Amino acid sequence: MSLLAAVLGVAGALASEAPAALLERMSDAVRALNYQGTIVYAHDGTLEVMQLVHSGGPDGERGRLTTVSGTRREVISERGGLKLFLPEQRTILVERGSGGRGTLPKMLPSDVSAFASNYRIADLGMSNEAGRSCRRVAITPLDALRYGYRLCLDEQTALPLRTELLGEDGKRVIEHVVFSQIEFPERIAESALKPTSGGKDWTVQVQESSAASGVGDPRWTVAKLPEGFVAAATHGLQERGEQASAHLAFSDGLAAVSVFIEPRASDGKGLEGAAHMGAMNLYGRVVDDHQVTVVGEVPAATVRLIAQSVAARRP
């Protein structure tokens, strides 16, 4: 029996299954199924239309995401990592070691228990997207320091046909990703997963995903974190004599925040204050002649709270 047939064999089960169990099934479906269709991505007052092709299976997932409107881009997801094709710049950005991230935007963690204590998960009833029945599920934070989600999960497969990111008030939709058309083929042709861009005269830039080098940093401390956020890892430390930079990561199991710390620019200038782009918020300040920048897909108050509690450890 094919994987798709096995998933379809539980059609109708979503109507009685607990919301948390639906989210677990959703994560499996996103990675394991074959599907292709048209996605509409709304953010920052703009709409982008994209074509998505995804191949799952025991050998791992592969995918291709291509913009149809707006700036031309193409993302190829393979077991070895991601490739972003930028035709206007005739450039290919390669990120190695990031396999498994997939190409479907707004993918949620597969382990619901990791974030369930900081959010309330609720069933909102049935709806319809892309001509298919889907069950609506809300993921509501217990405070205003993180965003919430509304999803509509396909009744047969549990794939998210609509994903909405909600603001601090729990009502305003900051971003949404919705399938306007989708199908589940038994097999994805190899040619459908190949890039349509690129050439010998294109510039290739390769970036290796930095591996975690431990939790915390002996030189810096973050005194105050929102409830439920814990240190995830310290990445990409760079030492240059007295000059050093660090990247600290924190998460509540769903939302993630990064803290970048590096020596201040030689001209003495530094970023002070807030900035944002869509759902991504940033806050910067100078601490002990170092630039501290906190960024994450969380409310502005969250990055400000964390940035203002960063301090150098004293001997």
PDB file of C-alpha atoms in Angstrom:
ATOM      1  CA  MET A   1       0.000   0.000   0.000  1.00  0.00           C
ATOM      2  CA  SER A   2       1.348   3.441  -0.929  1.00  0.00           C
ATOM      3  CA  LEU A   3       1.973   6.082   1.711  1.00  0.00           C
ATOM      4  CA  LEU A   4      -0.753   8.276   0.202  1.00  0.00           C
ATOM      5  CA  ALA A   5      -3.248   5.404   0.277  1.00  0.00           C
ATOM      6  CA  ALA A   6      -2.393   4.761   3.907  1.00  0.00           C
ATOM      7  CA  VAL A   7      -3.014   8.406   4.785  1.00  0.00           C
ATOM      8  CA  LEU A   8      -6.248   8.497   2.790  1.00  0.00           C
ATOM      9  CA  GLY A   9      -7.356   5.399   4.640  1.00  0.00           C
ATOM     10  CA  VAL A  10      -7.980   7.527   7.695  1.00  0.00           C
ATOM     11  CA  ALA A  11     -10.249   9.997   5.853  1.00  0.00           C
ATOM     12  CA  GLY A  12     -12.787  11.427   8.209  1.00  0.00           C
ATOM     13  CA  ALA A  13     -10.649  10.783  11.279  1.00  0.00           C
ATOM     14  CA  LEU A  14      -9.741  14.465  11.494  1.00  0.00           C
ATOM     15  CA  ALA A  15     -13.295  15.260  12.487  1.00  0.00           C
ATOM     16  CA  SER A  16     -12.880  13.477  15.826  1.00  0.00           C
ATOM     17  CA  GLU A  17      -9.123  13.609  16.422  1.00  0.00           C
ATOM     18  CA  ALA A  18      -7.712  15.928  19.102  1.00  0.00           C
ATOM     19  CA  PRO A  19      -6.170  19.165  17.706  1.00  0.00           C
ATOM     20  CA  ALA A  20      -2.694  18.333  19.075  1.00  0.00           C
ATOM     21  CA  ALA A  21      -2.803  14.951  17.326  1.00  0.00           C
ATOM     22  CA  LEU A  22      -3.807  16.689  14.101  1.00  0.00           C
ATOM     23  CA  LEU A  23      -0.713  18.879  14.306  1.00  0.00           C
ATOM     24  CA  GLU A  24       1.496  15.813  14.760  1.00  0.00           C
ATOM     25  CA  ARG A  25      -0.112  14.252  11.688  1.00  0.00           C
ATOM     26  CA  MET A  26       0.332  17.501   9.773  1.00  0.00           C
ATOM     27  CA  SER A  27       4.102  17.459  10.332  1.00  0.00           C
ATOM     28  CA  ASP A  28       4.309  13.894   9.003  1.00  0.00           C
ATOM     29  CA  ALA A  29       2.179  14.742   5.959  1.00  0.00           C
ATOM     30  CA  VAL A  30       4.231  17.827   5.027  1.00  0.00           C
ATOM     31  CA  ARG A  31       7.417  15.763   4.911  1.00  0.00           C
ATOM     32  CA  ALA A  32       6.225  12.390   3.668  1.00  0.00           C
ATOM     33  CA  LEU A  33       3.585  12.997   0.962  1.00  0.00           C
ATOM     34  CA  ASN A  34       3.842  13.810  -2.716  1.00  0.00           C
ATOM     35  CA  TYR A  35       1.960  17.004  -3.537  1.00  0.00           C
ATOM     36  CA  GLN A  36       2.048  19.875  -5.985  1.00  0.00           C
ATOM     37  CA  GLY A  37       0.033  23.028  -6.426  1.00  0.00           C
ATOM     38  CA  THR A  38      -0.220  26.797  -6.409  1.00  0.00           C
ATOM     39  CA  ILE A  39       0.446  28.836  -3.251  1.00  0.00           C
ATOM     40  CA  VAL A  40      -0.518  32.430  -2.502  1.00  0.00           C
ATOM     41  CA  TYR A  41       1.785  34.064   0.050  1.00  0.00           C
ATOM     42  CA  ALA A  42       0.626  37.391   1.540  1.00  0.00           C
ATOM     43  CA  HIS A  43       3.051  39.532   3.567  1.00  0.00           C
ATOM     44  CA  ASP A  44       3.955  43.203   4.005  1.00  0.00           C
ATOM     45  CA  GLY A  45       0.943  44.281   1.968  1.00  0.00           C
ATOM     46  CA  THR A  46       2.032  42.243  -1.064  1.00  0.00           C
ATOM     47  CA  LEU A  47       0.878  38.995  -2.668  1.00  0.00           C
ATOM     48  CA  GLU A  48       3.206  36.432  -4.201  1.00  0.00           C
ATOM     49  CA  VAL A  49       2.026  33.473  -6.267  1.00  0.00           C
ATOM     50  CA  MET A  50       4.275  30.410  -6.222  1.00  0.00           C
ATOM     51  CA  GLN A  51       4.297  26.928  -7.722  1.00  0.00           C
ATOM     52  CA  LEU A  52       5.285  24.140  -5.320  1.00  0.00           C
ATOM     53  CA  VAL A  53       6.319  20.577  -6.131  1.00  0.00           C
ATOM     54  CA  HIS A  54       7.173  18.217  -3.255  1.00  0.00           C
ATOM     55  CA  SER A  55       8.335  14.619  -3.232  1.00  0.00           C
ATOM     56  CA  GLY A  56       8.364  12.611  -0.008  1.00  0.00           C
ATOM     57  CA  GLY A  57       9.211   9.029   0.799  1.00  0.00           C
ATOM     58  CA  PRO A  58      11.675   6.833   2.659  1.00  0.00           C
ATOM     59  CA  ASP A  59      14.683   8.354   0.888  1.00  0.00           C
ATOM     60  CA  GLY A  60      13.916  11.839   2.172  1.00  0.00           C
ATOM     61  CA  GLU A  61      12.051  14.855   0.875  1.00  0.00           C
ATOM     62  CA  ARG A  62      12.827  16.993  -2.147  1.00  0.00           C
ATOM     63  CA  GLY A  63      11.061  20.031  -3.490  1.00  0.00           C
ATOM     64  CA  ARG A  64      10.975  22.960  -5.877  1.00  0.00           C
ATOM     65  CA  LEU A  65       9.326  26.311  -5.109  1.00  0.00           C
ATOM     66  CA  THR A  66       9.110  28.846  -7.946  1.00  0.00           C
ATOM     67  CA  THR A  67       7.668  32.355  -7.902  1.00  0.00           C
ATOM     68  CA  VAL A  68       5.085  33.084 -10.586  1.00  0.00           C
ATOM     69  CA  SER A  69       4.531  36.750  -9.732  1.00  0.00           C
ATOM     70  CA  GLY A  70       6.884  39.448  -8.513  1.00  0.00           C
ATOM     71  CA  THR A  71      10.640  38.995  -8.353  1.00  0.00           C
ATOM     72  CA  ARG A  72      11.691  35.731  -9.992  1.00  0.00           C
ATOM     73  CA  ARG A  73      13.119  33.215  -7.516  1.00  0.00           C
ATOM     74  CA  GLU A  74      13.444  29.465  -7.373  1.00  0.00           C
ATOM     75  CA  VAL A  75      14.224  27.296  -4.348  1.00  0.00           C
ATOM     76  CA  ILE A  76      15.417  23.714  -4.716  1.00  0.00           C
ATOM     77  CA  SER A  77      15.329  21.586  -1.563  1.00  0.00           C
ATOM     78  CA  GLU A  78      17.477  18.451  -1.566  1.00  0.00           C
ATOM     79  CA  ARG A  79      18.851  16.096   1.031  1.00  0.00           C
ATOM     80  CA  GLY A  80      22.152  17.977   1.028  1.00  0.00           C
ATOM     81  CA  GLY A  81      20.633  21.418   1.596  1.00  0.00           C
ATOM     82  CA  LEU A  82      18.937  24.297  -0.213  1.00  0.00           C
ATOM     83  CA  LYS A  83      19.685  26.158  -3.436  1.00  0.00           C
ATOM     84  CA  LEU A  84      18.200  29.604  -4.081  1.00  0.00           C
ATOM     85  CA  PHE A  85      18.290  30.741  -7.725  1.00  0.00           C
ATOM     86  CA  LEU A  86      18.143  34.526  -8.318  1.00  0.00           C
ATOM     87  CA  PRO A  87      17.843  35.123 -12.091  1.00  0.00           C
ATOM     88  CA  GLU A  88      18.021  38.924 -11.903  1.00  0.00           C
ATOM     89  CA  GLN A  89      21.397  38.695 -10.145  1.00  0.00           C
ATOM     90  CA  ARG A  90      22.387  35.534 -12.056  1.00  0.00           C
ATOM     91  CA  THR A  91      23.365  34.095  -8.678  1.00  0.00           C
ATOM     92  CA  ILE A  92      22.860  30.771  -6.919  1.00  0.00           C
ATOM     93  CA  LEU A  93      22.979  30.759  -3.111  1.00  0.00           C
ATOM     94  CA  VAL A  94      23.763  27.308  -1.736  1.00  0.00           C
ATOM     95  CA  GLU A  95      23.129  26.440   1.906  1.00  0.00           C
ATOM     96  CA  ARG A  96      24.618  23.094   2.786  1.00  0.00           C
ATOM     97  CA  GLY A  97      23.670  21.029   5.785  1.00  0.00           C
ATOM     98  CA  SER A  98      20.081  22.351   5.893  1.00  0.00           C
ATOM     99  CA  GLY A  99      18.372  19.327   4.379  1.00  0.00           C
ATOM    100  CA  GLY A 100      14.982  18.479   5.799  1.00  0.00           C
ATOM    101  CA  ARG A 101      13.795  22.086   6.096  1.00  0.00           C
ATOM    102  CA  GLY A 102      11.621  21.574   3.057  1.00  0.00           C
ATOM    103  CA  THR A 103      10.110  24.189   0.779  1.00  0.00           C
ATOM    104  CA  LEU A 104       6.650  24.685   2.293  1.00  0.00           C
ATOM    105  CA  PRO A 105       6.622  28.097   4.076  1.00  0.00           C
ATOM    106  CA  LYS A 106       5.631  28.396   7.752  1.00  0.00           C
ATOM    107  CA  MET A 107       6.469  24.817   8.652  1.00  0.00           C
ATOM    108  CA  LEU A 108       5.770  24.128  12.344  1.00  0.00           C
ATOM    109  CA  PRO A 109       7.858  21.838  14.575  1.00  0.00           C
ATOM    110  CA  SER A 110       6.885  18.164  14.497  1.00  0.00           C
ATOM    111  CA  ASP A 111       7.023  17.804  18.294  1.00  0.00           C
ATOM    112  CA  VAL A 112       3.852  19.493  19.529  1.00  0.00           C
ATOM    113  CA  SER A 113       4.687  18.690  23.156  1.00  0.00           C
ATOM    114  CA  ALA A 114       7.741  20.981  22.872  1.00  0.00           C
ATOM    115  CA  PHE A 115       5.542  24.084  22.687  1.00  0.00           C
ATOM    116  CA  ALA A 116       2.158  22.967  24.024  1.00  0.00           C
ATOM    117  CA  SER A 117       2.817  24.365  27.530  1.00  0.00           C
ATOM    118  CA  ASN A 118       3.166  27.909  26.145  1.00  0.00           C
ATOM    119  CA  TYR A 119       0.183  27.848  23.795  1.00  0.00           C
ATOM    120  CA  ARG A 120      -3.465  26.818  23.793  1.00  0.00           C
ATOM    121  CA  ILE A 121      -4.470  24.507  20.918  1.00  0.00           C
ATOM    122  CA  ALA A 122      -8.151  24.565  19.912  1.00  0.00           C
ATOM    123  CA  ASP A 123     -10.463  23.076  17.283  1.00  0.00           C
ATOM    124  CA  LEU A 124     -12.298  25.753  15.267  1.00  0.00           C
ATOM    125  CA  GLY A 125     -14.463  23.442  13.145  1.00  0.00           C
ATOM    126  CA  MET A 126     -14.553  22.612   9.446  1.00  0.00           C
ATOM    127  CA  SER A 127     -13.924  24.891   6.457  1.00  0.00           C
ATOM    128  CA  ASN A 128     -12.900  24.653   2.790  1.00  0.00           C
ATOM    129  CA  GLU A 129      -9.730  25.575   0.906  1.00  0.00           C
ATOM    130  CA  ALA A 130      -8.691  24.792  -2.680  1.00  0.00           C
ATOM    131  CA  GLY A 131     -11.941  22.891  -3.140  1.00  0.00           C
ATOM    132  CA  ARG A 132     -11.138  20.505  -0.290  1.00  0.00           C
ATOM    133  CA  SER A 133     -12.606  20.114   3.196  1.00  0.00           C
ATOM    134  CA  CYS A 134     -10.233  21.071   5.996  1.00  0.00           C
ATOM    135  CA  ARG A 135     -10.309  21.319   9.776  1.00  0.00           C
ATOM    136  CA  ARG A 136      -9.374  24.660  11.339  1.00  0.00           C
ATOM    137  CA  VAL A 137      -6.974  24.621  14.303  1.00  0.00           C
ATOM    138  CA  ALA A 138      -5.864  27.600  16.402  1.00  0.00           C
ATOM    139  CA  ILE A 139      -2.523  27.835  18.219  1.00  0.00           C
ATOM    140  CA  THR A 140      -2.932  30.719  20.673  1.00  0.00           C
ATOM    141  CA  PRO A 141      -0.051  31.965  22.878  1.00  0.00           C
ATOM    142  CA  LEU A 142      -0.649  32.409  26.577  1.00  0.00           C
ATOM    143  CA  ASP A 143       0.837  35.929  26.533  1.00  0.00           C
ATOM    144  CA  ALA A 144       1.492  38.783  24.104  1.00  0.00           C
ATOM    145  CA  LEU A 145       5.212  38.023  23.710  1.00  0.00           C
ATOM    146  CA  ARG A 146       4.776  35.528  20.861  1.00  0.00           C
ATOM    147  CA  TYR A 147       2.607  35.113  17.774  1.00  0.00           C
ATOM    148  CA  GLY A 148      -0.262  32.715  17.242  1.00  0.00           C
ATOM    149  CA  TYR A 149      -1.346  30.602  14.278  1.00  0.00           C
ATOM    150  CA  ARG A 150      -4.544  29.536  12.559  1.00  0.00           C
ATOM    151  CA  LEU A 151      -4.357  26.542  10.243  1.00  0.00           C
ATOM    152  CA  CYS A 152      -6.778  24.644   8.032  1.00  0.00           C
ATOM    153  CA  LEU A 153      -5.679  20.998   7.746  1.00  0.00           C
ATOM    154  CA  ASP A 154      -6.821  18.922   4.794  1.00  0.00           C
ATOM    155  CA  GLU A 155      -9.476  16.457   5.985  1.00  0.00           C
ATOM    156  CA  GLN A 156      -7.918  13.526   4.141  1.00  0.00           C
ATOM    157  CA  THR A 157      -4.178  14.113   4.466  1.00  0.00           C
ATOM    158  CA  ALA A 158      -3.744  16.695   7.298  1.00  0.00           C
ATOM    159  CA  LEU A 159      -1.587  18.869   5.002  1.00  0.00           C
ATOM    160  CA  PRO A 160      -1.985  22.586   5.901  1.00  0.00           C
ATOM    161  CA  LEU A 161      -4.025  24.163   3.097  1.00  0.00           C
ATOM    162  CA  ARG A 162      -3.976  27.543   4.872  1.00  0.00           C
ATOM    163  CA  THR A 163      -1.561  28.868   7.499  1.00  0.00           C
ATOM    164  CA  GLU A 164      -2.060  32.282   9.112  1.00  0.00           C
ATOM    165  CA  LEU A 165       0.394  34.039  11.428  1.00  0.00           C
ATOM    166  CA  LEU A 166      -1.467  36.257  13.921  1.00  0.00           C
ATOM    167  CA  GLY A 167      -0.307  39.436  15.675  1.00  0.00           C
ATOM    168  CA  GLU A 168      -0.190  40.125  19.390  1.00  0.00           C
ATOM    169  CA  ASP A 169      -3.954  40.786  19.527  1.00  0.00           C
ATOM    170  CA  GLY A 170      -4.679  37.307  18.159  1.00  0.00           C
ATOM    171  CA  LYS A 171      -6.785  38.777  15.346  1.00  0.00           C
ATOM    172  CA  ARG A 172      -4.593  40.676  12.898  1.00  0.00           C
ATOM    173  CA  VAL A 173      -3.168  38.406  10.185  1.00  0.00           C
ATOM    174  CA  ILE A 174       0.486  39.336   9.637  1.00  0.00           C
ATOM    175  CA  GLU A 175       1.213  36.730   6.980  1.00  0.00           C
ATOM    176  CA  HIS A 176      -0.675  33.894   5.370  1.00  0.00           C
ATOM    177  CA  VAL A 177       0.133  31.010   3.067  1.00  0.00           C
ATOM    178  CA  VAL A 178      -2.767  29.341   1.242  1.00  0.00           C
ATOM    179  CA  PHE A 179      -3.059  26.714  -1.472  1.00  0.00           C
ATOM    180  CA  SER A 180      -5.350  27.927  -4.255  1.00  0.00           C
ATOM    181  CA  GLN A 181      -4.941  24.590  -6.036  1.00  0.00           C
ATOM    182  CA  ILE A 182      -3.394  21.292  -4.924  1.00  0.00           C
ATOM    183  CA  GLU A 183      -3.148  17.659  -5.991  1.00  0.00           C
ATOM    184  CA  PHE A 184      -1.523  14.520  -4.597  1.00  0.00           C
ATOM    185  CA  PRO A 185       0.085  12.500  -7.408  1.00  0.00           C
ATOM    186  CA  GLU A 186       1.226   8.946  -6.822  1.00  0.00           C
ATOM    187  CA  ARG A 187       4.619   9.843  -8.298  1.00  0.00           C
ATOM    188  CA  ILE A 188       6.555  13.087  -8.849  1.00  0.00           C
ATOM    189  CA  ALA A 189       8.539  13.156 -12.081  1.00  0.00           C
ATOM    190  CA  GLU A 190      12.267  13.718 -11.666  1.00  0.00           C
ATOM    191  CA  SER A 191      12.141  16.582 -14.177  1.00  0.00           C
ATOM    192  CA  ALA A 192       9.630  18.442 -11.979  1.00  0.00           C
ATOM    193  CA  LEU A 193      12.249  18.682  -9.197  1.00  0.00           C
ATOM    194  CA  LYS A 194      15.012  20.136 -11.373  1.00  0.00           C
ATOM    195  CA  PRO A 195      15.753  23.883 -11.469  1.00  0.00           C
ATOM    196  CA  THR A 196      14.655  25.832 -14.520  1.00  0.00           C
ATOM    197  CA  SER A 197      17.243  28.566 -13.884  1.00  0.00           C
ATOM    198  CA  GLY A 198      21.034  28.643 -13.718  1.00  0.00           C
ATOM    199  CA  GLY A 199      23.961  28.440 -16.088  1.00  0.00           C
ATOM    200  CA  LYS A 200      27.733  28.210 -16.307  1.00  0.00           C
ATOM    201  CA  ASP A 201      28.116  31.992 -16.164  1.00  0.00           C
ATOM    202  CA  TRP A 202      26.133  32.310 -12.906  1.00  0.00           C
ATOM    203  CA  THR A 203      27.837  33.154  -9.615  1.00  0.00           C
ATOM    204  CA  VAL A 204      27.627  30.441  -6.962  1.00  0.00           C
ATOM    205  CA  GLN A 205      27.877  31.384  -3.277  1.00  0.00           C
ATOM    206  CA  VAL A 206      28.128  28.526  -0.784  1.00  0.00           C
ATOM    207  CA  GLN A 207      27.294  28.772   2.897  1.00  0.00           C
ATOM    208  CA  GLU A 208      27.731  25.936   5.346  1.00  0.00           C
ATOM    209  CA  SER A 209      25.093  25.725   8.063  1.00  0.00           C
ATOM    210  CA  SER A 210      26.916  26.311  11.334  1.00  0.00           C
ATOM    211  CA  ALA A 211      26.795  23.466  13.796  1.00  0.00           C
ATOM    212  CA  ALA A 212      25.902  24.024  17.395  1.00  0.00           C
ATOM    213  CA  SER A 213      28.911  24.387  19.646  1.00  0.00           C
ATOM    214  CA  GLY A 214      27.148  24.236  22.979  1.00  0.00           C
ATOM    215  CA  VAL A 215      24.497  25.988  24.984  1.00  0.00           C
ATOM    216  CA  GLY A 216      25.202  29.418  26.425  1.00  0.00           C
ATOM    217  CA  ASP A 217      28.331  31.553  26.194  1.00  0.00           C
ATOM    218  CA  PRO A 218      30.825  32.195  28.980  1.00  0.00           C
ATOM    219  CA  ARG A 219      31.270  35.843  27.976  1.00  0.00           C
ATOM    220  CA  TRP A 220      27.629  36.935  27.808  1.00  0.00           C
ATOM    221  CA  THR A 221      24.442  36.508  29.788  1.00  0.00           C
ATOM    222  CA  VAL A 222      20.778  37.113  28.952  1.00  0.00           C
ATOM    223  CA  ALA A 223      19.157  37.910  32.276  1.00  0.00           C
ATOM    224  CA  LYS A 224      15.514  37.976  31.221  1.00  0.00           C
ATOM    225  CA  LEU A 225      13.614  35.762  28.786  1.00  0.00           C
ATOM    226  CA  PRO A 226       9.860  35.409  28.223  1.00  0.00           C
ATOM    227  CA  GLU A 227       8.240  32.501  30.052  1.00  0.00           C
ATOM    228  CA  GLY A 228       9.007  29.217  28.310  1.00  0.00           C
ATOM    229  CA  PHE A 229      12.011  30.416  26.288  1.00  0.00           C
ATOM    230  CA  VAL A 230      15.200  28.464  26.901  1.00  0.00           C
ATOM    231  CA  ALA A 231      18.704  28.549  25.442  1.00  0.00           C
ATOM    232  CA  ALA A 232      18.861  26.368  22.357  1.00  0.00           C
ATOM    233  CA  ALA A 233      22.462  26.605  21.174  1.00  0.00           C
ATOM    234  CA  THR A 234      25.482  28.799  20.576  1.00  0.00           C
ATOM    235  CA  HIS A 235      26.430  28.975  16.908  1.00  0.00           C
ATOM    236  CA  GLY A 236      29.305  30.138  14.795  1.00  0.00           C
ATOM    237  CA  LEU A 237      31.636  31.614  17.394  1.00  0.00           C
ATOM    238  CA  GLN A 238      34.507  33.497  15.818  1.00  0.00           C
ATOM    239  CA  GLU A 239      37.647  34.462  17.673  1.00  0.00           C
ATOM    240  CA  ARG A 240      40.111  37.061  16.377  1.00  0.00           C
ATOM    241  CA  GLY A 241      42.400  37.836  19.265  1.00  0.00           C
ATOM    242  CA  GLU A 242      40.507  40.275  21.461  1.00  0.00           C
ATOM    243  CA  GLN A 243      37.722  40.442  18.856  1.00  0.00           C
ATOM    244  CA  ALA A 244      34.963  37.860  19.202  1.00  0.00           C
ATOM    245  CA  SER A 245      31.402  37.390  17.980  1.00  0.00           C
ATOM    246  CA  ALA A 246      28.674  35.041  19.095  1.00  0.00           C
ATOM    247  CA  HIS A 247      25.222  33.877  18.054  1.00  0.00           C
ATOM    248  CA  LEU A 248      22.916  32.731  20.837  1.00  0.00           C
ATOM    249  CA  ALA A 249      19.599  31.023  20.064  1.00  0.00           C
ATOM    250  CA  PHE A 250      16.492  30.772  22.253  1.00  0.00           C
ATOM    251  CA  SER A 251      13.163  29.049  21.655  1.00  0.00           C
ATOM    252  CA  ASP A 252       9.892  28.180  23.355  1.00  0.00           C
ATOM    253  CA  GLY A 253       9.479  25.154  21.098  1.00  0.00           C
ATOM    254  CA  LEU A 254       7.635  27.116  18.412  1.00  0.00           C
ATOM    255  CA  ALA A 255       8.949  30.685  18.297  1.00  0.00           C
ATOM    256  CA  ALA A 256      12.700  31.258  17.908  1.00  0.00           C
ATOM    257  CA  VAL A 257      14.905  34.264  18.657  1.00  0.00           C
ATOM    258  CA  SER A 258      18.556  34.868  17.754  1.00  0.00           C
ATOM    259  CA  VAL A 259      20.984  37.126  19.606  1.00  0.00           C
ATOM    260  CA  PHE A 260      23.987  38.299  17.574  1.00  0.00           C
ATOM    261  CA  ILE A 261      26.896  39.873  19.438  1.00  0.00           C
ATOM    262  CA  GLU A 262      29.898  41.321  17.618  1.00  0.00           C
ATOM    263  CA  PRO A 263      32.486  44.061  18.134  1.00  0.00           C
ATOM    264  CA  ARG A 264      31.193  47.520  17.314  1.00  0.00           C
ATOM    265  CA  ALA A 265      32.211  49.007  13.966  1.00  0.00           C
ATOM    266  CA  SER A 266      35.502  50.875  13.829  1.00  0.00           C
ATOM    267  CA  ASP A 267      33.682  54.182  13.261  1.00  0.00           C
ATOM    268  CA  GLY A 268      32.038  53.772  16.672  1.00  0.00           C
ATOM    269  CA  LYS A 269      28.546  53.643  15.256  1.00  0.00           C
ATOM    270  CA  GLY A 270      26.025  50.999  16.223  1.00  0.00           C
ATOM    271  CA  LEU A 271      22.406  50.070  15.733  1.00  0.00           C
ATOM    272  CA  GLU A 272      20.190  51.445  18.479  1.00  0.00           C
ATOM    273  CA  GLY A 273      16.448  50.807  18.551  1.00  0.00           C
ATOM    274  CA  ALA A 274      13.862  48.769  16.673  1.00  0.00           C
ATOM    275  CA  ALA A 275      13.185  47.773  13.089  1.00  0.00           C
ATOM    276  CA  HIS A 276      10.927  45.236  11.442  1.00  0.00           C
ATOM    277  CA  MET A 277      10.093  43.547   8.140  1.00  0.00           C
ATOM    278  CA  GLY A 278       6.762  41.768   8.064  1.00  0.00           C
ATOM    279  CA  ALA A 279       6.570  39.383  11.014  1.00  0.00           C
ATOM    280  CA  MET A 280      10.304  39.662  11.683  1.00  0.00           C
ATOM    281  CA  ASN A 281      11.263  42.125  14.418  1.00  0.00           C
ATOM    282  CA  LEU A 282      14.728  43.377  15.335  1.00  0.00           C
ATOM    283  CA  TYR A 283      16.145  45.378  18.214  1.00  0.00           C
ATOM    284  CA  GLY A 284      19.723  46.642  18.587  1.00  0.00           C
ATOM    285  CA  ARG A 285      21.795  48.242  21.319  1.00  0.00           C
ATOM    286  CA  VAL A 286      25.474  48.709  22.166  1.00  0.00           C
ATOM    287  CA  VAL A 287      26.806  46.857  25.223  1.00  0.00           C
ATOM    288  CA  ASP A 288      30.442  47.092  26.371  1.00  0.00           C
ATOM    289  CA  ASP A 289      31.574  48.300  22.943  1.00  0.00           C
ATOM    290  CA  HIS A 290      29.754  45.395  21.246  1.00  0.00           C
ATOM    291  CA  GLN A 291      26.785  45.532  18.927  1.00  0.00           C
ATOM    292  CA  VAL A 292      23.923  43.400  20.268  1.00  0.00           C
ATOM    293  CA  THR A 293      21.195  42.593  17.733  1.00  0.00           C
ATOM    294  CA  VAL A 294      18.170  40.475  18.620  1.00  0.00           C
ATOM    295  CA  VAL A 295      15.979  39.214  15.779  1.00  0.00           C
ATOM    296  CA  GLY A 296      13.083  36.802  15.524  1.00  0.00           C
ATOM    297  CA  GLU A 297       9.593  36.157  14.214  1.00  0.00           C
ATOM    298  CA  VAL A 298       8.104  37.403  17.473  1.00  0.00           C
ATOM    299  CA  PRO A 299       6.483  40.700  18.597  1.00  0.00           C
ATOM    300  CA  ALA A 300       8.623  43.821  18.918  1.00  0.00           C
ATOM    301  CA  ALA A 301       8.246  43.782  22.711  1.00  0.00           C
ATOM    302  CA  THR A 302       9.908  40.356  22.851  1.00  0.00           C
ATOM    303  CA  VAL A 303      13.115  41.266  21.019  1.00  0.00           C
ATOM    304  CA  ARG A 304      13.339  44.510  23.000  1.00  0.00           C
ATOM    305  CA  LEU A 305      12.939  42.665  26.313  1.00  0.00           C
ATOM    306  CA  ILE A 306      15.698  40.209  25.431  1.00  0.00           C
ATOM    307  CA  ALA A 307      18.070  42.824  23.993  1.00  0.00           C
ATOM    308  CA  GLN A 308      17.802  45.039  27.053  1.00  0.00           C
ATOM    309  CA  SER A 309      18.766  42.147  29.338  1.00  0.00           C
ATOM    310  CA  VAL A 310      21.977  41.170  27.476  1.00  0.00           C
ATOM    311  CA  ALA A 311      25.088  41.912  29.530  1.00  0.00           C
ATOM    312  CA  ALA A 312      28.761  40.989  29.533  1.00  0.00           C
ATOM    313  CA  ARG A 313      29.735  38.540  32.256  1.00  0.00           C
ATOM    314  CA  ARG A 314      32.062  40.001  34.862  1.00  0.00           C
ATOM    315  CA  PRO A 315      35.048  38.068  36.236  1.00  0.00           C
TER     316      PRO A 315
END
